[in-house]
CSV table of C-alpha atoms and ligand atoms in Angstrom, one decimal:
chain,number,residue,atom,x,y,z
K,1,UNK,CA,-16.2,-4.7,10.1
K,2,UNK,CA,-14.4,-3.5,7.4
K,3,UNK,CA,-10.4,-5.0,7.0
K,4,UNK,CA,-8.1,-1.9,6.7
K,5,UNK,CA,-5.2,-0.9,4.6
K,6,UNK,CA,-2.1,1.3,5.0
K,7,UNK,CA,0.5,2.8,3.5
K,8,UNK,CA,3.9,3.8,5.4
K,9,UNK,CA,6.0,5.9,3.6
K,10,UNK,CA,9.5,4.4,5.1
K,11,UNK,CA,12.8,5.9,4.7
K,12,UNK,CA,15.1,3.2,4.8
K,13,UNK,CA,18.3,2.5,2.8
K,14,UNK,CA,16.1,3.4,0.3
K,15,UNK,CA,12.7,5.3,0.2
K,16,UNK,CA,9.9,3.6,-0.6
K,17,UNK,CA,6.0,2.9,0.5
K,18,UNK,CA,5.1,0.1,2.1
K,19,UNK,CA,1.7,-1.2,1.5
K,20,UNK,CA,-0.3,-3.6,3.6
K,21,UNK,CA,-3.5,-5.1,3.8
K,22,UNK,CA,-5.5,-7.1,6.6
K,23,UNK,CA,-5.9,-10.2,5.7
K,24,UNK,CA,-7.3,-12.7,8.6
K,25,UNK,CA,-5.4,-10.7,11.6
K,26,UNK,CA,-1.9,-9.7,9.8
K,27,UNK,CA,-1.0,-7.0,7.4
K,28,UNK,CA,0.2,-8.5,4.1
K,29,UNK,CA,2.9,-6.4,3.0
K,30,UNK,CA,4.4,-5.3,-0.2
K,31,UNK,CA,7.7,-2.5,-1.0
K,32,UNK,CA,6.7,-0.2,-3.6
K,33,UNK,CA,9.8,1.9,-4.1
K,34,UNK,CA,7.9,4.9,-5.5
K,35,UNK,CA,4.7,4.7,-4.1
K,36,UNK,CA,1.0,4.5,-5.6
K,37,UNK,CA,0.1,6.6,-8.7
K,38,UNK,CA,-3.4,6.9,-9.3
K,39,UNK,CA,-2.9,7.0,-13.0
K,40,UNK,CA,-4.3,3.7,-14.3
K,41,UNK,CA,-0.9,4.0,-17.0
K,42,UNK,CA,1.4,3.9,-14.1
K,43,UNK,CA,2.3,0.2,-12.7
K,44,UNK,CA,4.1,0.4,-9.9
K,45,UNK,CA,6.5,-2.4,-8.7
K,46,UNK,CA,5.6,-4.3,-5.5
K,47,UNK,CA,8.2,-6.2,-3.7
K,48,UNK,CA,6.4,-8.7,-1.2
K,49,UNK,CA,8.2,-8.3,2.2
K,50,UNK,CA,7.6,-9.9,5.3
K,51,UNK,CA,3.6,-10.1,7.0
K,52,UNK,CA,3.7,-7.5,9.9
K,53,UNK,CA,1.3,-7.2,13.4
K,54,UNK,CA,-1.8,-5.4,13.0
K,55,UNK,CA,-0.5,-3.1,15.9
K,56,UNK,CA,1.8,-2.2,13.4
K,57,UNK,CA,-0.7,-0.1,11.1
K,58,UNK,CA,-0.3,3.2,13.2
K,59,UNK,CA,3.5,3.0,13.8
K,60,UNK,CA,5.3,5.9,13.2
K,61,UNK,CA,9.0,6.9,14.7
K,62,UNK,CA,12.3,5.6,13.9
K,63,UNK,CA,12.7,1.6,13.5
K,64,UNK,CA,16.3,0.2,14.7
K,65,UNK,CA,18.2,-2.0,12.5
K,66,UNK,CA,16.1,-5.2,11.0
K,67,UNK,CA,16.1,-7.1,8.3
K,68,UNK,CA,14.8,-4.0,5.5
K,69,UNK,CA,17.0,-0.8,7.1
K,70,UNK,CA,16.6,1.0,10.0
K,71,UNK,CA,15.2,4.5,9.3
K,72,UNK,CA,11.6,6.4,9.6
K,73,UNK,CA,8.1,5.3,9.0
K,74,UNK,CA,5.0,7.9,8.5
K,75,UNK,CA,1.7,6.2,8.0
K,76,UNK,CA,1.1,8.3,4.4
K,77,UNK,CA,-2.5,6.3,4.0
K,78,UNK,CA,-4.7,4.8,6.2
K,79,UNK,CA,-8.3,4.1,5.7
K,80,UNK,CA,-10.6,0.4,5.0
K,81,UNK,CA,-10.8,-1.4,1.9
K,82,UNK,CA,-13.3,-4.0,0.1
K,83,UNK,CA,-12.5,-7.0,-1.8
K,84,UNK,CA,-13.3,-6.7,-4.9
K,85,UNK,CA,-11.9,-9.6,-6.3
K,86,UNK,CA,-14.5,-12.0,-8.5
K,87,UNK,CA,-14.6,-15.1,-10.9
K,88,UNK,CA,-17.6,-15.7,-12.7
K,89,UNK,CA,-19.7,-12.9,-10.8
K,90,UNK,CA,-18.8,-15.1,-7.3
K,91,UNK,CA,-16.5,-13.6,-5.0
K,92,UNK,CA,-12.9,-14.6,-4.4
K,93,UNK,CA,-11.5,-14.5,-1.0
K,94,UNK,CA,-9.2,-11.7,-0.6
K,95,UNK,CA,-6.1,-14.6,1.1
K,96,UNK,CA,-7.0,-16.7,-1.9
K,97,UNK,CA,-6.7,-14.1,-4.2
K,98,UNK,CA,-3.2,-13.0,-3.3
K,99,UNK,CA,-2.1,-16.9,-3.2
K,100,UNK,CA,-3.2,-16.9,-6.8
K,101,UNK,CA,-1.2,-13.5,-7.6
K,102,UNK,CA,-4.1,-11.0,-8.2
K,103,UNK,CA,-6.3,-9.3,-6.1
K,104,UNK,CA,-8.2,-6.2,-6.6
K,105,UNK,CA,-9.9,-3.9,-4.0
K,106,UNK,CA,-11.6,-0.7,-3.2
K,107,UNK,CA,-9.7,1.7,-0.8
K,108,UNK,CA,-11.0,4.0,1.5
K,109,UNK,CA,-8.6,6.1,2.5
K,110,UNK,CA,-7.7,9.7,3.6
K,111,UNK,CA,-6.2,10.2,0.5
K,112,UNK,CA,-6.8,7.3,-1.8
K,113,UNK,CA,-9.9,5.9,-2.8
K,114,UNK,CA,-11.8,3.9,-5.8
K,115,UNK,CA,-10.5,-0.2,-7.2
K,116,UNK,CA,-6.8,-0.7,-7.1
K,117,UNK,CA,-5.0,-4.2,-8.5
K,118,UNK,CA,-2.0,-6.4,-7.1
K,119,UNK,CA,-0.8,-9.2,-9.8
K,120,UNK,CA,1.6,-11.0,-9.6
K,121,UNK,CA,3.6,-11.1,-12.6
K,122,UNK,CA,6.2,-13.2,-12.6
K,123,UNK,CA,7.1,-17.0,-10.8
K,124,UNK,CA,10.1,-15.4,-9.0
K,125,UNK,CA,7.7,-13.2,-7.2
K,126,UNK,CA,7.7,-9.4,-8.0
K,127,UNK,CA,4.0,-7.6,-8.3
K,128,UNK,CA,2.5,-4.5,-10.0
K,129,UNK,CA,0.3,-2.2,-7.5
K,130,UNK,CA,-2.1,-0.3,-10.6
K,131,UNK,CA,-5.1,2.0,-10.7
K,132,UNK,CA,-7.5,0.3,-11.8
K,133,UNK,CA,-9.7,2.9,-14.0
K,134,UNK,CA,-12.2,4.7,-12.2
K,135,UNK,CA,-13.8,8.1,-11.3
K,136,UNK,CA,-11.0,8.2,-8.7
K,137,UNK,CA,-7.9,7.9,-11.4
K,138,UNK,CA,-6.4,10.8,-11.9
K,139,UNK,CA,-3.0,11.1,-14.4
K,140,UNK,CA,-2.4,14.3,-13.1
K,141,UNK,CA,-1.9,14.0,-9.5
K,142,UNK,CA,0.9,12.5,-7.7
K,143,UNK,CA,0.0,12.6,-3.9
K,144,UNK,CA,3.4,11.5,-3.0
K,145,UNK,CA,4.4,14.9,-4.0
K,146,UNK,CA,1.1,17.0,-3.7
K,147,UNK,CA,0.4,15.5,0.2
K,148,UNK,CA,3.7,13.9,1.7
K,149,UNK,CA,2.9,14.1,4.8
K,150,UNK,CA,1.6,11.7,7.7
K,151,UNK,CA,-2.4,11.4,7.8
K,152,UNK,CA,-2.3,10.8,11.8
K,153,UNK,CA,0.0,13.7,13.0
K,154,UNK,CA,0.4,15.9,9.7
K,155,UNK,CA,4.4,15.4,10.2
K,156,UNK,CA,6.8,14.8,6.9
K,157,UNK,CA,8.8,11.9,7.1
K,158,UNK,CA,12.0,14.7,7.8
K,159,UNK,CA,10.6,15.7,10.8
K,160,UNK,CA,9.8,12.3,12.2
K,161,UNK,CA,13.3,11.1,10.9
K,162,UNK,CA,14.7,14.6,13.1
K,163,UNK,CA,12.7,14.0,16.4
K,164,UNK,CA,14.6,10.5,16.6
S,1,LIG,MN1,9.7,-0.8,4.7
């Protein structure tokens, strides 16, 4: 089976998208404060935060005070992804691929797809999330503007942020 991937967009303290990827039984987690672009010229910062449960993948609502804010969560993305991640034409283990600070993977999303990159660019720990270039990159579409909205109940992040 396939591991999956997804995106909450999360409006705490401040906005941003918080992307995770199964990786043996938890969702490795990264902050991107404005989200994937699926132009390849666009490198989005990645803050790694804290590995959540993989019940946590379909959470929407309002989240009470922890560590990162309180404030609502839409799952944006949602979908599988493959490892694409190689060294010499072998394979590289998607857990030891992050441990070494760059992976890169195929999403299958509702609304992202095609190879995306992680790297790790520095010792003190931020990443870049990047399209990698593909038939899926597209500089002229945002889709945190063109399709805000949650991919398992349609809602914006407003409404889940009104209904409490
Ligand atoms: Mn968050």
């Amino acid at each position: 089976m396939s591991p999956i991937f997804v995106i909450q967009k999360h409006d705490a303290r401040r906005l941003h998208y918080d992307v995770r990827l199964e990786v043996d039984g938890v969702l490795k987690s990264w902050a991107v404060p404005r989200g994937p672009s699926p132009d390849p010229a666009q490198k989005r910062l990645a803050v790694p935060t804290d590995d959540h449960s993989m019940e946590y993948a379909e959470f929407e609502g309002v989240t009470g005070s922890g560590r990162y804010g309180s404030g609502a969560v839409i799952v944006w993305d949602l979908g599988v992804y493959r490892n694409l991640t190689e060294k010499s034409g072998v394979e590289v283990p998607i857990a030891t691929a992050l441990a070494q600070g760059h992976a890169k993977f195929l999403l299958q999303g509702v609304k992202l797809g095609g190879a995306w990159a992680l790297t790790r660019t520095s010792a003190d720990g931020d990443w870049l999330l990047v399209k990698v270039r593909d038939e899926y990159a597209d500089p002229s579409w945002d889709p945190t503007e063109s399709q805000p909205g949650s991919v398992l109940s349609g809602r914006t992040i407003e409404e889940v942020a009104a209904a409490g």
